């Protein structure tokens, strides 16, 4: 329940901020006198599309800690925490990135990396993963998360999400405008937009949003292949990552909050693979096995 409340509260806060921003900038005045100002509409769409993505990126570490209950290791309290910090530090040095924050959270096997930049990142691992994997397998997962940071995957996915969001907002309102004009072509007395506009915008945002999510998830799956390859490079061998993936394939990965699903380690097959942020485990193993 806490995760749901935090997710909803975060999104409501983002939309309020963006709503105030477009109002102050006057970007919400993209329709006047029955005419559509495409330049103003594109600016309006870009503020909403990129604004939401970048605000989410900027607060990603805080939201991740709140929603998972992850506790950052300030001073290691036991050998496991000591090993965890030293391992991430060693991998960060190999990947030539600043030391990320390292955290542990209670839960089923999973791990994630998040943060607004390479200089401000977080690697978190669940107690379930540490308990169910060998040290070498857990190291491979940590190397995978460090590779995500080194590749700048959080920023890349944010930019892609921003672009597709912008076009969803833009195209939905363009189609809504013309549908509304068509429905009201014989009504010269009316001014402003009618119900046809609002209904069309809602339907188009849902439809285009579904198509856009397929695009975003495709890029998310590609970054997983790159992070697997990066983990093999960091560790000097692809076998530990292959072993870790095989282990993950035989267990139920822990659920992450919906706003962090793309940061985890799970993957789906079948039709739902189009909407999955991660490729099926079998494909990841095959890609690693064929890597030279």
Coordinates of C-alpha atoms in Angstrom, one line a residue:
X1 CA 0.0 0.0 0.0
X2 CA 2.9 2.4 0.9
X3 CA 4.4 1.8 -2.6
X4 CA 1.1 2.6 -4.4
X5 CA 0.5 5.8 -2.3
X6 CA 4.1 7.0 -3.0
X7 CA 3.8 6.2 -6.7
X8 CA 0.4 8.1 -7.1
X9 CA 1.6 11.0 -4.9
X10 CA 4.8 11.4 -7.0
X11 CA 2.9 11.4 -10.3
X12 CA 0.3 13.8 -9.0
X13 CA 3.0 16.2 -7.8
X14 CA 4.8 16.0 -11.1
X15 CA 1.6 16.8 -13.1
X16 CA 0.8 19.7 -10.8
X17 CA 4.3 21.2 -11.3
X18 CA 4.1 20.7 -15.1
X19 CA 0.5 22.2 -15.2
X20 CA 1.7 25.3 -13.4
X21 CA 4.8 25.5 -15.7
X22 CA 2.8 25.4 -19.0
X23 CA 0.3 27.9 -17.5
X24 CA 3.0 30.4 -16.4
X25 CA 4.8 30.1 -19.8
X26 CA 1.4 30.5 -21.6
X27 CA 2.0 27.3 -23.6
X28 CA -1.5 26.1 -22.9
X29 CA -2.8 28.7 -25.3
X30 CA -2.2 26.6 -28.4
X31 CA -5.8 26.9 -29.7
X32 CA -7.5 30.2 -30.3
X33 CA -10.3 31.3 -32.6
X34 CA -10.7 27.8 -34.1
X35 CA -7.0 27.7 -35.1
X36 CA -4.3 25.4 -34.0
X37 CA -0.8 26.9 -33.3
X38 CA 1.5 23.9 -34.0
X39 CA 4.6 25.6 -32.7
X40 CA 2.9 26.4 -29.4
X41 CA 1.4 22.9 -29.2
X42 CA 4.8 21.3 -29.8
X43 CA 6.3 23.4 -27.0
X44 CA 3.4 22.5 -24.7
X45 CA 3.9 18.8 -25.5
X46 CA 7.6 19.0 -25.0
X47 CA 7.3 20.5 -21.5
X48 CA 4.8 17.8 -20.5
X49 CA 6.7 15.0 -22.3
X50 CA 10.3 15.8 -21.2
X51 CA 9.3 17.5 -18.0
X52 CA 7.7 14.5 -16.5
X53 CA 10.5 12.2 -17.6
X54 CA 13.3 14.4 -16.2
X55 CA 11.6 15.2 -12.9
X56 CA 11.1 11.4 -12.4
X57 CA 14.8 10.9 -13.2
X58 CA 15.9 13.7 -10.8
X59 CA 14.0 12.2 -7.9
X60 CA 14.6 8.5 -8.9
X61 CA 17.0 7.8 -6.1
X62 CA 14.7 9.1 -3.4
X63 CA 11.7 7.4 -4.8
X64 CA 13.6 4.1 -5.1
X65 CA 14.6 4.3 -1.4
X66 CA 11.2 5.2 -0.3
X67 CA 9.3 2.6 -2.3
X68 CA 11.6 -0.4 -1.6
X69 CA 12.7 0.5 1.9
X70 CA 16.3 0.3 0.7
X71 CA 18.9 1.2 3.4
X72 CA 22.1 2.8 2.2
X73 CA 25.2 1.3 3.7
X74 CA 27.0 4.2 5.3
X75 CA 29.3 2.1 7.4
X76 CA 29.3 -1.7 6.9
X77 CA 27.9 -3.5 9.9
X78 CA 28.8 -7.1 9.0
X79 CA 31.0 -9.1 6.5
X80 CA 28.2 -9.2 3.9
X81 CA 27.8 -5.4 3.8
X82 CA 31.6 -5.0 3.8
X83 CA 31.9 -7.4 0.8
X84 CA 29.0 -5.6 -1.0
X85 CA 30.5 -2.2 -0.7
X86 CA 34.0 -3.4 -1.7
X87 CA 32.6 -5.2 -4.7
X88 CA 30.7 -2.3 -6.0
X89 CA 33.7 0.0 -5.4
X90 CA 36.0 -2.4 -7.3
X91 CA 33.6 -2.6 -10.2
X92 CA 33.0 1.2 -10.3
X93 CA 36.8 1.7 -10.6
X94 CA 37.0 -0.8 -13.4
X95 CA 34.1 1.0 -15.2
X96 CA 35.7 4.4 -14.5
X97 CA 32.7 5.9 -12.7
X98 CA 32.3 7.5 -9.3
X99 CA 31.4 5.2 -6.4
X100 CA 27.6 4.8 -6.4
X101 CA 25.6 4.6 -3.1
X102 CA 25.1 1.0 -2.1
X103 CA 21.9 -0.2 -0.5
X104 CA 20.2 -3.4 0.7
X105 CA 16.4 -3.9 1.0
X106 CA 14.2 -6.7 2.2
X107 CA 12.6 -8.8 -0.5
X108 CA 12.6 -11.6 -3.1
X109 CA 15.6 -11.8 -5.4
X110 CA 16.2 -8.6 -7.4
X111 CA 18.6 -5.7 -7.8
X112 CA 18.5 -2.4 -9.5
X113 CA 20.5 0.7 -10.4
X114 CA 19.1 4.2 -10.6
X115 CA 20.0 7.8 -10.2
X116 CA 20.0 11.0 -12.3
X117 CA 23.7 10.7 -13.5
X118 CA 26.9 8.6 -13.3
X119 CA 28.0 11.0 -10.5
X120 CA 24.8 10.5 -8.5
X121 CA 23.7 6.9 -8.6
X122 CA 22.5 4.0 -6.5
X123 CA 23.0 0.3 -6.7
X124 CA 20.6 -1.7 -4.5
X125 CA 20.3 -5.5 -4.0
X126 CA 17.7 -7.5 -2.1
X127 CA 18.3 -9.8 0.8
X128 CA 16.6 -12.5 -1.2
X129 CA 19.2 -12.3 -4.0
X130 CA 22.2 -12.3 -1.5
X131 CA 20.7 -15.4 0.2
X132 CA 19.9 -17.4 -3.0
X133 CA 23.0 -16.7 -5.1
X134 CA 26.7 -17.7 -4.8
X135 CA 29.1 -14.8 -4.3
X136 CA 30.3 -15.0 -7.9
X137 CA 26.7 -14.9 -9.2
X138 CA 25.8 -12.0 -7.0
X139 CA 29.0 -10.2 -8.2
X140 CA 27.9 -10.7 -11.8
X141 CA 24.5 -9.1 -10.9
X142 CA 26.3 -6.2 -9.3
X143 CA 28.6 -5.8 -12.3
X144 CA 25.5 -5.7 -14.5
X145 CA 24.0 -2.8 -12.4
X146 CA 27.3 -0.9 -12.5
X147 CA 27.4 -1.4 -16.3
X148 CA 24.0 0.3 -16.5
X149 CA 25.4 3.3 -14.7
X150 CA 28.5 3.3 -16.8
X151 CA 26.4 3.2 -20.0
X152 CA 24.3 6.1 -18.9
X153 CA 21.2 4.0 -19.3
X154 CA 19.0 5.9 -16.9
X155 CA 19.5 9.2 -18.9
X156 CA 19.2 7.5 -22.3
X157 CA 15.9 5.9 -21.4
X158 CA 14.6 9.2 -20.0
X159 CA 15.4 11.0 -23.2
X160 CA 13.7 8.2 -25.3
X161 CA 10.7 8.4 -22.9
X162 CA 10.6 12.2 -23.3
X163 CA 10.6 12.0 -27.1
X164 CA 7.8 9.5 -27.3
X165 CA 5.7 11.3 -24.6
X166 CA 6.1 14.5 -26.6
X167 CA 4.7 13.0 -29.8
X168 CA 1.9 11.3 -27.9
X169 CA 0.7 14.6 -26.4
X170 CA 1.3 16.4 -29.8
X171 CA -0.4 13.9 -32.1
X172 CA -3.3 13.2 -29.8
X173 CA -4.2 17.0 -29.7
X174 CA -3.7 17.4 -33.5
X175 CA -6.1 14.5 -34.2
X176 CA -8.5 15.8 -31.6
X177 CA -8.6 19.2 -33.1
X178 CA -9.4 17.9 -36.6
X179 CA -12.0 15.4 -35.4
X180 CA -13.6 18.2 -33.4
X181 CA -13.6 20.5 -36.4
X182 CA -15.1 17.8 -38.6
X183 CA -17.9 17.1 -36.1
X184 CA -18.8 20.7 -35.7
X185 CA -18.3 21.9 -39.4
X186 CA -22.0 22.9 -39.6
X187 CA -22.0 24.7 -36.3
X188 CA -20.7 28.2 -37.0
X189 CA -22.1 29.5 -33.7
X190 CA -19.9 27.5 -31.4
X191 CA -16.5 28.6 -30.2
X192 CA -13.7 26.7 -28.4
X193 CA -13.4 23.0 -28.3
X194 CA -16.3 20.5 -28.0
X195 CA -16.6 17.0 -26.5
X196 CA -15.3 15.5 -29.7
X197 CA -11.9 17.1 -29.0
X198 CA -11.7 15.9 -25.4
X199 CA -12.9 12.4 -26.1
X200 CA -10.5 12.0 -29.1
X201 CA -7.5 13.3 -27.1
X202 CA -8.2 10.7 -24.3
X203 CA -8.6 7.8 -26.8
X204 CA -5.6 8.8 -28.8
X205 CA -3.4 9.3 -25.7
X206 CA -4.3 5.8 -24.6
X207 CA -3.8 4.2 -28.0
X208 CA -0.6 6.1 -28.8
X209 CA 0.6 5.6 -25.3
X210 CA 0.4 1.8 -25.7
X211 CA 2.3 2.0 -29.0
X212 CA 4.9 4.3 -27.4
X213 CA 5.4 2.0 -24.5
X214 CA 6.4 -0.8 -27.0
X215 CA 9.1 1.5 -28.4
X216 CA 10.4 2.5 -25.0
X217 CA 10.5 -1.1 -23.8
X218 CA 12.4 -2.2 -27.0
X219 CA 15.2 0.3 -26.1
X220 CA 15.0 -0.9 -22.5
X221 CA 15.6 -4.5 -23.6
X222 CA 18.5 -3.5 -25.7
X223 CA 20.2 -1.8 -22.8
X224 CA 19.9 -5.1 -20.8
X225 CA 21.9 -6.9 -23.5
X226 CA 24.5 -4.1 -23.3
X227 CA 24.6 -4.3 -19.5
X228 CA 25.1 -8.1 -19.6
X229 CA 28.0 -7.6 -22.0
X230 CA 29.3 -4.8 -19.8
X231 CA 29.2 -7.1 -16.7
X232 CA 31.2 -9.7 -18.6
X233 CA 33.8 -7.1 -19.5
X234 CA 34.0 -5.8 -15.9
X235 CA 34.4 -9.3 -14.5
X236 CA 36.8 -10.4 -17.3
X237 CA 34.6 -13.4 -18.1
X238 CA 31.1 -13.9 -19.4
X239 CA 30.6 -17.2 -17.5
X240 CA 29.6 -15.6 -14.1
X241 CA 26.9 -13.5 -15.8
X242 CA 25.6 -16.6 -17.6
X243 CA 25.5 -18.5 -14.3
X244 CA 23.7 -15.7 -12.6
X245 CA 21.1 -15.5 -15.4
X246 CA 20.6 -19.3 -15.2
X247 CA 20.1 -19.0 -11.5
X248 CA 17.6 -16.2 -12.0
X249 CA 15.7 -18.2 -14.6
X250 CA 15.0 -20.8 -11.9
X251 CA 13.6 -18.5 -9.3
X252 CA 10.8 -16.0 -8.9
X253 CA 12.2 -12.5 -9.2
X254 CA 11.0 -10.0 -6.7
X255 CA 8.5 -7.3 -7.8
X256 CA 9.6 -3.7 -8.0
X257 CA 7.3 -0.7 -7.9
X258 CA 5.9 0.1 -11.4
X259 CA 8.0 3.3 -11.7
X260 CA 11.1 1.2 -11.3
X261 CA 10.3 -2.0 -13.2
X262 CA 12.8 -1.2 -15.9
X263 CA 15.6 -1.1 -13.3
X264 CA 15.1 -4.7 -12.2
X265 CA 16.3 -8.1 -13.5
X266 CA 13.3 -10.0 -14.6
X267 CA 12.0 -10.7 -18.2
X268 CA 9.0 -12.1 -19.9
X269 CA 8.4 -14.1 -23.0
X270 CA 5.4 -14.5 -25.4
X271 CA 3.3 -11.6 -26.5
X272 CA 3.9 -9.7 -23.3
X273 CA 7.6 -9.6 -24.2
X274 CA 6.7 -6.5 -26.3
X275 CA 5.8 -4.7 -23.1
X276 CA 8.6 -6.1 -21.0
X277 CA 11.6 -3.9 -20.0
X278 CA 13.8 -7.0 -19.9
X279 CA 14.4 -9.7 -22.6
X280 CA 13.7 -13.3 -21.7
X281 CA 16.5 -14.9 -19.7
X282 CA 17.1 -17.5 -22.4
X283 CA 17.8 -14.7 -25.0
X284 CA 20.2 -13.0 -22.7
X285 CA 22.1 -16.2 -22.0
X286 CA 22.2 -16.9 -25.8
X287 CA 23.5 -13.4 -26.6
X288 CA 26.2 -13.7 -23.9
X289 CA 27.2 -17.2 -25.1
X290 CA 27.7 -15.8 -28.7
X291 CA 29.7 -12.8 -27.5
X292 CA 33.3 -12.7 -28.6

